[in-house]
Short mmCIF file of C-alpha atoms and ligand atoms in Angstrom, two decimals:
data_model
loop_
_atom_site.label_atom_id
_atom_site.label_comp_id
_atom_site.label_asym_id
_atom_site.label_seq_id
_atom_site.Cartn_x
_atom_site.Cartn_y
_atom_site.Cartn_z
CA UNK A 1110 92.23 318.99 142.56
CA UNK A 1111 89.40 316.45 143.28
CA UNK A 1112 88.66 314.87 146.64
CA UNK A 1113 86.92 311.60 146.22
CA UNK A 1114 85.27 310.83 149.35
CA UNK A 1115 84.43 306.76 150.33
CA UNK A 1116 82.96 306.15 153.06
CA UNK A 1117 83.59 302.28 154.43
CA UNK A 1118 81.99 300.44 156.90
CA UNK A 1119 82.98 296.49 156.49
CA UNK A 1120 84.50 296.87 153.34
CA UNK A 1121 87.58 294.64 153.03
CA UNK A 1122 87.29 294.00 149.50
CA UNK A 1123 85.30 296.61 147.91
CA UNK A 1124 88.15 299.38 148.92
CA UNK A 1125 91.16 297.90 147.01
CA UNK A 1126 88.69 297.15 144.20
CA UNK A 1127 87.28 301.01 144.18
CA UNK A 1128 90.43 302.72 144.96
CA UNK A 1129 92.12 301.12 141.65
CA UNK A 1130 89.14 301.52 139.57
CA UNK A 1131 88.83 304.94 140.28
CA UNK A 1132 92.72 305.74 140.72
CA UNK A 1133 93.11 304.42 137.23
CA UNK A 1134 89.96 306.44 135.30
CA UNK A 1135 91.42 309.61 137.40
CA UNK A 1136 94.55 309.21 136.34
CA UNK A 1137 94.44 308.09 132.91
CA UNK A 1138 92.58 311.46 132.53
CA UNK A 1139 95.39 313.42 134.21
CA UNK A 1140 93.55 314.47 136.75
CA UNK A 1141 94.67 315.91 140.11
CA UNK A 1142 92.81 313.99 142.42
CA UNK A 1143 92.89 312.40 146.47
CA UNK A 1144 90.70 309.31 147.51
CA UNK A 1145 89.67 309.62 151.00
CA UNK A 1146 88.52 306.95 152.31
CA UNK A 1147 87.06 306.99 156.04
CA UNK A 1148 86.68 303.73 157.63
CA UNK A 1149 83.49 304.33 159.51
CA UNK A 1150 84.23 301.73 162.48
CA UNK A 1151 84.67 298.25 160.54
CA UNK A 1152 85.04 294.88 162.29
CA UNK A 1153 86.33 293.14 159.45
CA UNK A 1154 90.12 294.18 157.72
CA UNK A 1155 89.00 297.23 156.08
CA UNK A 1156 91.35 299.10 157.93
CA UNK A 1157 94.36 296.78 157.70
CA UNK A 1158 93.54 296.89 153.70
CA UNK A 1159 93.31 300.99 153.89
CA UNK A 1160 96.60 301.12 155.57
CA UNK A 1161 98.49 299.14 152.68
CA UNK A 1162 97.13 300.91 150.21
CA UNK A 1163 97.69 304.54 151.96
CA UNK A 1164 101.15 302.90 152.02
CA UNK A 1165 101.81 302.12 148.77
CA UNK A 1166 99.80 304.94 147.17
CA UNK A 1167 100.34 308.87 147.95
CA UNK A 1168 96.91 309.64 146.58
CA UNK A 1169 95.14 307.60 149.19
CA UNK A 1170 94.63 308.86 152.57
CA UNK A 1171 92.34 307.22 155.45
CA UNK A 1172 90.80 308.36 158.27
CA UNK A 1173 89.76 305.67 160.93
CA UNK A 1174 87.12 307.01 163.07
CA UNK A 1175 86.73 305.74 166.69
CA UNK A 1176 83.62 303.23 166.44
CA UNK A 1177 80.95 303.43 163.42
CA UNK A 1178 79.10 306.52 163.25
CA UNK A 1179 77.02 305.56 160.21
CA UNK A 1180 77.41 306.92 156.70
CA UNK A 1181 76.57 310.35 157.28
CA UNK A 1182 79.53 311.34 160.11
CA UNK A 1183 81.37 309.46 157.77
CA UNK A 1184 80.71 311.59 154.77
CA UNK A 1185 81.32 314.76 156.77
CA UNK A 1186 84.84 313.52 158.01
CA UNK A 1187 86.07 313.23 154.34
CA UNK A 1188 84.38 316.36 153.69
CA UNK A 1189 86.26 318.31 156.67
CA UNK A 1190 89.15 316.51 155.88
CA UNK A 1191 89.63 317.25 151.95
CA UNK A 1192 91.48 319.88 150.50
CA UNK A 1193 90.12 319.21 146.98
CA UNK A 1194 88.55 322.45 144.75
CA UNK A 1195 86.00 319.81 144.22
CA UNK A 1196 84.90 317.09 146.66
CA UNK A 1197 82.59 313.54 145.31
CA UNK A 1198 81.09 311.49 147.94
CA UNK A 1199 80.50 308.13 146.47
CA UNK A 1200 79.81 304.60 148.08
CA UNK A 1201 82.53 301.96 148.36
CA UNK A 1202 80.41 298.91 146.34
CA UNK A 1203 81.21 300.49 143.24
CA UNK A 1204 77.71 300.84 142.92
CA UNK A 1205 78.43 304.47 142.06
CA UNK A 1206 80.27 303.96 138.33
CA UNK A 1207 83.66 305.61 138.29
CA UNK A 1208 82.75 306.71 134.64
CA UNK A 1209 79.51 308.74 136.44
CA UNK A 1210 82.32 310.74 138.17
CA UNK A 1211 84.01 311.44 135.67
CA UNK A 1212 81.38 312.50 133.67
CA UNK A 1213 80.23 315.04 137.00
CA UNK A 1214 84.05 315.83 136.84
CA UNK A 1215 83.75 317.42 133.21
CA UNK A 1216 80.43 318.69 134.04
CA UNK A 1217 82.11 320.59 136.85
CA UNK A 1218 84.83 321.28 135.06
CA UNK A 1219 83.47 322.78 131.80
CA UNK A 1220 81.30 324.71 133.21
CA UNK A 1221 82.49 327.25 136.21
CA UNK A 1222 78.55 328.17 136.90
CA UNK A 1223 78.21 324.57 138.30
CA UNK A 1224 78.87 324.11 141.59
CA UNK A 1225 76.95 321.55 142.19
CA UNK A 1226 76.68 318.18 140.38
CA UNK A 1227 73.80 315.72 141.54
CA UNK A 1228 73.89 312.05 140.23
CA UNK A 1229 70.18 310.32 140.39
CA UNK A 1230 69.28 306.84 139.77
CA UNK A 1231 68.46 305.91 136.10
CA UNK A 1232 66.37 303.04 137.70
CA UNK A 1233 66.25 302.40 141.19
CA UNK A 1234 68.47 298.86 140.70
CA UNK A 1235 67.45 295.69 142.67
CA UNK A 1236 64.34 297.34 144.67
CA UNK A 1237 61.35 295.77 144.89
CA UNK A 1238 57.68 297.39 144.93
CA UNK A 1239 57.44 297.76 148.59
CA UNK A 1240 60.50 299.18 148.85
CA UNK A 1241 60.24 301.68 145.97
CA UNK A 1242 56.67 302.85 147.33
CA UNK A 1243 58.34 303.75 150.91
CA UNK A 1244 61.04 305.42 149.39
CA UNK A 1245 58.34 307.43 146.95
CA UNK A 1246 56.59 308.69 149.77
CA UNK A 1247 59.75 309.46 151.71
CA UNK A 1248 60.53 312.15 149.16
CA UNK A 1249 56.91 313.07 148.62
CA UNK A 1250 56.74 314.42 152.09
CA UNK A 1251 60.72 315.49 151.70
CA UNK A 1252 59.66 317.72 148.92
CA UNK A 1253 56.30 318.84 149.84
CA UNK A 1254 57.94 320.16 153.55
CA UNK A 1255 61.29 321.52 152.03
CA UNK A 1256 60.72 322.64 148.82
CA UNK A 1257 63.87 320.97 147.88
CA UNK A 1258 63.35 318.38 144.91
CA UNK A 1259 65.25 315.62 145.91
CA UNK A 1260 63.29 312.69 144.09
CA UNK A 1261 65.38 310.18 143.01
CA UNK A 1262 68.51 311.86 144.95
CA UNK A 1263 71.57 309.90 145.85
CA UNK A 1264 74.42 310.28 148.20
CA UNK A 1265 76.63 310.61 145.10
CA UNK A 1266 77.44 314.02 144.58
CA UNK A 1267 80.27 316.48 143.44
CA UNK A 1268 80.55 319.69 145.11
CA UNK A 1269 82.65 322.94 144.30
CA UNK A 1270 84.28 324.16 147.11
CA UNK A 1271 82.01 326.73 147.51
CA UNK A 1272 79.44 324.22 148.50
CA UNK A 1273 81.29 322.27 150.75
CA UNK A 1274 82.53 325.49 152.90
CA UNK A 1275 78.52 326.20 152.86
CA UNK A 1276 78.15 322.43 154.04
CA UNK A 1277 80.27 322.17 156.33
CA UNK A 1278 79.18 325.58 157.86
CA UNK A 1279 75.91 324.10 159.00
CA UNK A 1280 76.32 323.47 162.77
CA UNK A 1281 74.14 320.69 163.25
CA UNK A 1282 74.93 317.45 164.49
CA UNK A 1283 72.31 315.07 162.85
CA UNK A 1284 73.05 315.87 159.06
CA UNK A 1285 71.53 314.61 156.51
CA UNK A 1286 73.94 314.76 153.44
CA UNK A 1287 71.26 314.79 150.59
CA UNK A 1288 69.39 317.41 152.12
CA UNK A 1289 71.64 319.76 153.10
CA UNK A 1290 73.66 319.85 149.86
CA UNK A 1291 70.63 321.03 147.99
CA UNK A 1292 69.58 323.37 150.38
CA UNK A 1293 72.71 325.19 150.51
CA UNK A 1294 71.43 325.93 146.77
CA UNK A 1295 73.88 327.10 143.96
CA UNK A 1296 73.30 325.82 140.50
CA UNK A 1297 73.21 322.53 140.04
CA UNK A 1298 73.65 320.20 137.26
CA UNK A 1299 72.05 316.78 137.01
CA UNK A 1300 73.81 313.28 136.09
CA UNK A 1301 71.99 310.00 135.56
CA UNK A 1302 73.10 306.74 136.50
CA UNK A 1303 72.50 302.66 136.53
CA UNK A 1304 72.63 301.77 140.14
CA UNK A 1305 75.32 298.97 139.33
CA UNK A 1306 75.21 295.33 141.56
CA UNK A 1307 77.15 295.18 144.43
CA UNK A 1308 80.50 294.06 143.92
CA UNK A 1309 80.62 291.89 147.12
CA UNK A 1310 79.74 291.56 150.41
CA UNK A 1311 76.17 293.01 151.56
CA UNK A 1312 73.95 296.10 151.75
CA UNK A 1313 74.42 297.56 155.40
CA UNK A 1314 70.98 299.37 155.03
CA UNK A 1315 68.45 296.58 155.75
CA UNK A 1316 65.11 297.73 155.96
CA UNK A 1317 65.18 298.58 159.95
CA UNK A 1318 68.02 300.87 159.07
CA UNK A 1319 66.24 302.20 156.35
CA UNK A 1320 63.35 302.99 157.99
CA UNK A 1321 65.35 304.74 160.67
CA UNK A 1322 67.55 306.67 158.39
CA UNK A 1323 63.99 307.91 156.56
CA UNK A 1324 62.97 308.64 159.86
CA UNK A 1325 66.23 310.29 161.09
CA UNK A 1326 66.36 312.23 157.82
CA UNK A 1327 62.69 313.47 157.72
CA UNK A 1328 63.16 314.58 161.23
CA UNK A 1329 66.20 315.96 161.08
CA UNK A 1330 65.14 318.28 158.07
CA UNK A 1331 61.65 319.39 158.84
CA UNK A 1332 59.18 319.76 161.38
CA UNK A 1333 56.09 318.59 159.11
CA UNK A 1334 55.12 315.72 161.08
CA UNK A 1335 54.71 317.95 163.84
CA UNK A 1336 51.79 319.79 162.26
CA UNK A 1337 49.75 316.18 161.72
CA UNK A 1338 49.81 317.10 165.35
CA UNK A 1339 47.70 319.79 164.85
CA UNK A 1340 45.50 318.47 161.95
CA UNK A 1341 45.08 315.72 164.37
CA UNK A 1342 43.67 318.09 167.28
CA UNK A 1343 41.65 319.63 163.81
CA UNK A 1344 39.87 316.27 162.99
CA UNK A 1345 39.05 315.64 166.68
CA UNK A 1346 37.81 318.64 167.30
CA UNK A 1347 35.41 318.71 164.41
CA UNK A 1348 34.64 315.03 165.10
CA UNK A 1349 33.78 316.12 168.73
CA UNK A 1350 31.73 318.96 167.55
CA UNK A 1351 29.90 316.86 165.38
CA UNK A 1352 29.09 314.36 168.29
CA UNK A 1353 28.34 316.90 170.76
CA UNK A 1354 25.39 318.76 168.45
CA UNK A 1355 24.30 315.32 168.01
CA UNK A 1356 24.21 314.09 171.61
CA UNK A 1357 22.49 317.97 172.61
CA UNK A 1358 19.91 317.31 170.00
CA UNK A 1359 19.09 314.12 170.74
CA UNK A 1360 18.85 315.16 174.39
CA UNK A 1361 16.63 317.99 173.31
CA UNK A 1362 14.50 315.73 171.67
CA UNK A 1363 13.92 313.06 174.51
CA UNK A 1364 15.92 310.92 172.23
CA UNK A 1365 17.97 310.66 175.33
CA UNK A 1366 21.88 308.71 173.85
CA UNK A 1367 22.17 305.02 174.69
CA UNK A 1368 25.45 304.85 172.96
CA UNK A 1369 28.23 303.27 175.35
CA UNK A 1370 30.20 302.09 172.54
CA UNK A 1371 29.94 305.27 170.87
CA UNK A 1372 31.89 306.72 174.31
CA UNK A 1373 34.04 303.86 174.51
CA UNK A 1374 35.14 304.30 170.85
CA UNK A 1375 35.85 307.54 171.29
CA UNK A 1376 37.89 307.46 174.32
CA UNK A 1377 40.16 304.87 172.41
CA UNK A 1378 40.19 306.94 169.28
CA UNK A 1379 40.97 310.21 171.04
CA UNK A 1380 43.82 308.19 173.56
CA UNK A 1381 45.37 306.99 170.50
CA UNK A 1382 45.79 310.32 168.75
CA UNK A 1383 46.91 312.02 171.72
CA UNK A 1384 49.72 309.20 172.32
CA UNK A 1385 50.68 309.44 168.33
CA UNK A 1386 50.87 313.21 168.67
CA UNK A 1387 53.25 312.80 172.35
CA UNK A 1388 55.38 310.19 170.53
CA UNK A 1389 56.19 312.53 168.04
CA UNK A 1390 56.52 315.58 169.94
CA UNK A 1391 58.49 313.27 171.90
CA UNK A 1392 60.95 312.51 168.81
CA UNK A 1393 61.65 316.45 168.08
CA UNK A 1394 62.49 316.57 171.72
CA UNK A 1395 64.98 313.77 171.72
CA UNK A 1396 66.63 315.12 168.27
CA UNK A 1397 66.86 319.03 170.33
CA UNK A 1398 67.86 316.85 173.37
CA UNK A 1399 70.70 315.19 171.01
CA UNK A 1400 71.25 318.81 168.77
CA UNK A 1401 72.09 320.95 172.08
CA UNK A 1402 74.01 317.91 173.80
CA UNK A 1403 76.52 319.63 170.80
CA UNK A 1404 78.83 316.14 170.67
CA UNK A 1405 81.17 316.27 168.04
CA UNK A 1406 79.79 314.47 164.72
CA UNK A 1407 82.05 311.56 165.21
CA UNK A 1408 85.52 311.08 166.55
CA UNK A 1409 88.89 310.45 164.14
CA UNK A 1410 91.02 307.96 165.83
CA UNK A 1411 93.85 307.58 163.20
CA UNK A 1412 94.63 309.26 159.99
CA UNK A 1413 96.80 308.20 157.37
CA UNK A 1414 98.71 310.26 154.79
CA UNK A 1415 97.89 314.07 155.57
CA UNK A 1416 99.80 316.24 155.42
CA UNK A 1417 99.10 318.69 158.34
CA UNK A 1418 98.59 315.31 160.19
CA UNK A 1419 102.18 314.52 160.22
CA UNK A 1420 102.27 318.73 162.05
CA UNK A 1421 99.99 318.04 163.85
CA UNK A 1422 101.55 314.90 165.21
CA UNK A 1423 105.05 316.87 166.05
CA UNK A 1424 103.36 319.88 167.74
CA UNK A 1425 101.71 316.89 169.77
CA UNK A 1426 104.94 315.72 170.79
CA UNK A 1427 106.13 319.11 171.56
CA UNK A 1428 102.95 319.95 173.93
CA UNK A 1429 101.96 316.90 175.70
CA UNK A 1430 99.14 318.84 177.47
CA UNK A 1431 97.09 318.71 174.29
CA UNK A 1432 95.62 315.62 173.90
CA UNK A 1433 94.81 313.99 170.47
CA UNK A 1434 91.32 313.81 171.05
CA UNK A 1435 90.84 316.93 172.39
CA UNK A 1436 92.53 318.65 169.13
CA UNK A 1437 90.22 316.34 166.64
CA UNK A 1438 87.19 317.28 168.52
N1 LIG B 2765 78.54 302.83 155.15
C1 LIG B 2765 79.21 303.49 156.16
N2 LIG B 2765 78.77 303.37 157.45
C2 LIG B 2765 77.66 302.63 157.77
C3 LIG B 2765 76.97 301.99 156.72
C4 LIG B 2765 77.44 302.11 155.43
O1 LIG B 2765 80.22 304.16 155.93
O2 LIG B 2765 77.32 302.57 158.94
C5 LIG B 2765 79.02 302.96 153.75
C6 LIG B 2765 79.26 301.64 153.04
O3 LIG B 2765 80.53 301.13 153.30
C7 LIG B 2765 79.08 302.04 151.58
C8 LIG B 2765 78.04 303.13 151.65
O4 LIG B 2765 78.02 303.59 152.99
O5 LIG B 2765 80.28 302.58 151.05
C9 LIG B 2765 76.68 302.62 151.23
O6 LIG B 2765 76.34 301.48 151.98
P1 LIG B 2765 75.61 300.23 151.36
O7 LIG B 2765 76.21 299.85 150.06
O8 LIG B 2765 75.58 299.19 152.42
O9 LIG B 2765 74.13 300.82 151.13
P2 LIG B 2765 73.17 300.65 149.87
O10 LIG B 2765 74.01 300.83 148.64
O11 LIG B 2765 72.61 299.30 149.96
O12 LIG B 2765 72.17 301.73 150.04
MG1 LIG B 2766 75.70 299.91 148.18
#
């Protein structure tokens, strides 16, 4: 079976409109499939729309979680919560083509090897320049400090089971869904697509979230930035050196220094390094502060058409000292 996973933040009319496109591919192929679609804390009807169509379709289930988590606890609640030999992650737009998935389907499928099925950007869709050169050197220093290739790398993905056990064994709390599905490794297979135009409503990664999610990601992933720490302290030190023969010399040489600007400068120059360097020591330390706070990922609130949920739901009403929360945890 395949476990389509969707996450939805403010969604209302992109999940119908996904959940029959890619019900009807699926099933015109006759294959076993779930959609899963986890409404990451939407203010509009996305979840009143998720409900009817849990209700009028068996192969639909939805998870509510509590508030909005963002996309990545979103991803990992479908993940935890499919039973699929396969799971997809794919985005709710429709800007991930059904017909990509079911190409990564067959690629799956035909070959047992692949447990892994990656779908990059053909082009990069409705970016401009600015954009695209960010995002370039995002996965420059990605790849440089990982070793993973992840250029051109997309949330939509298809993983074997295998995978997503390996996933979803990673105990950390800030994930970063891109990342952490290469790095688990297996072979991988490769699927190109055209980014396709929103269907409606608008992008939810503006470029403040996007800058924070690159930040978040980077951070979360490797500790790279933390060694421009110590090429910092490098380049001072040599500058320093450099300054300090010179001052000795010219000392030596009744030259005596006049240069007040020359201290001046450096005292800024040398304040602002040390400052950069604290703020981002600072950063690890609030992502370990966050890590060993150990906070669950995100918190389900309702869940509709699983199976062990409806269980679940009678041993509940059997022990009232276990709360619901407490059990989702
Ligand atoms: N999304 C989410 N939680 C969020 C933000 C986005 O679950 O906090 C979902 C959103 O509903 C969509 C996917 O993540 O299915 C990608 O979001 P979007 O299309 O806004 O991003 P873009 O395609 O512009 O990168
Ligand atoms: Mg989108």
């Amino acid at each position: 079976m395949l476990s389509v996973i969707i996450p939805a933040h403010n969604e209302q009319d992109n999940a119908p409109a996904a959940a029959s496109a890619i019900s009807r591919l699926l099933s015109s192929h006759n294959i076993d499939y779930e959609l899963i679609f986890i409404d990451d804390g939407s203010t509009d009807r996305t979840w009143l729309r998720l409900t009817q169509l849990a209700a009028s379709d068996e192969h639909i289930k939805a998870i509510a979680l509590s508030r909005n988590f963002g996309k990545e606890a979103a991803m990992f609640a479908g993940l935890e919560n499919a039973s699929g030999d396969a799971c997809a992650v794919m985005d709710c737009d429709l800007q991930h083509p059904p017909e990509t998935l079911l190409e990564m389907y067959k690629v799956w499928k035909n070959d047992p090897t692949i447990d892994v099925v990656e779908a990059k950007k053909n082009d990069r869709g409705e970016e401009n320049r600015v954009y695209r050169a960010f995002a370039n050197l995002f996965y420059k220093i990605m790849n440089n400090s990982t070793r993973l290739d992840m250029s051109d790398a997309s949330d939509f993905k298809l993983l074997d089971r295998r995978a997503v056990d390996a996933l979803l064994r990673m105990p950390e709390r800030l994930t970063f869904f891109r990342a952490m599905s290469s790095w688990v490794g297996f072979n991988s297979a490769v699927v190109y697509f055209d980014v396709a135009e929103r269907t409606s409503g608008k992008s939810k990664f503006n470029t403040r979230a996007s800058i924070k999610y690159a930040i978040t990601s980077i951070t979360s992933f490797t500790s790279a930035p933390m060694q421009i720490v110590t090429v910092l302290g490098v380049i001072t030190f040599v500058i320093a050196l450099i300054f300090g023969i010179n001052t000795l010399v010219n000392k030596f040489t009744g030259r005596s220094a006049e240069g007040f600007p020359t201290v001046i400068l450096l005292q800024l120059i040398t304040s602002a390094i040390i400052m950069f360097s604290l703020g981002i020591i600072g950063y690890y330390l609030a992502k370990i502060y966050e890590e060993i706070k150990q906070r669950p990922r995100y918190i389900i609130s309702e869940k509709l058409n699983f199976d062990n949920d409806r269980k679940e739901k009678e041993n509940r009403e059997n022990s009232r000292d276990i709360r619901p929360s407490e059990k989702e945890g």
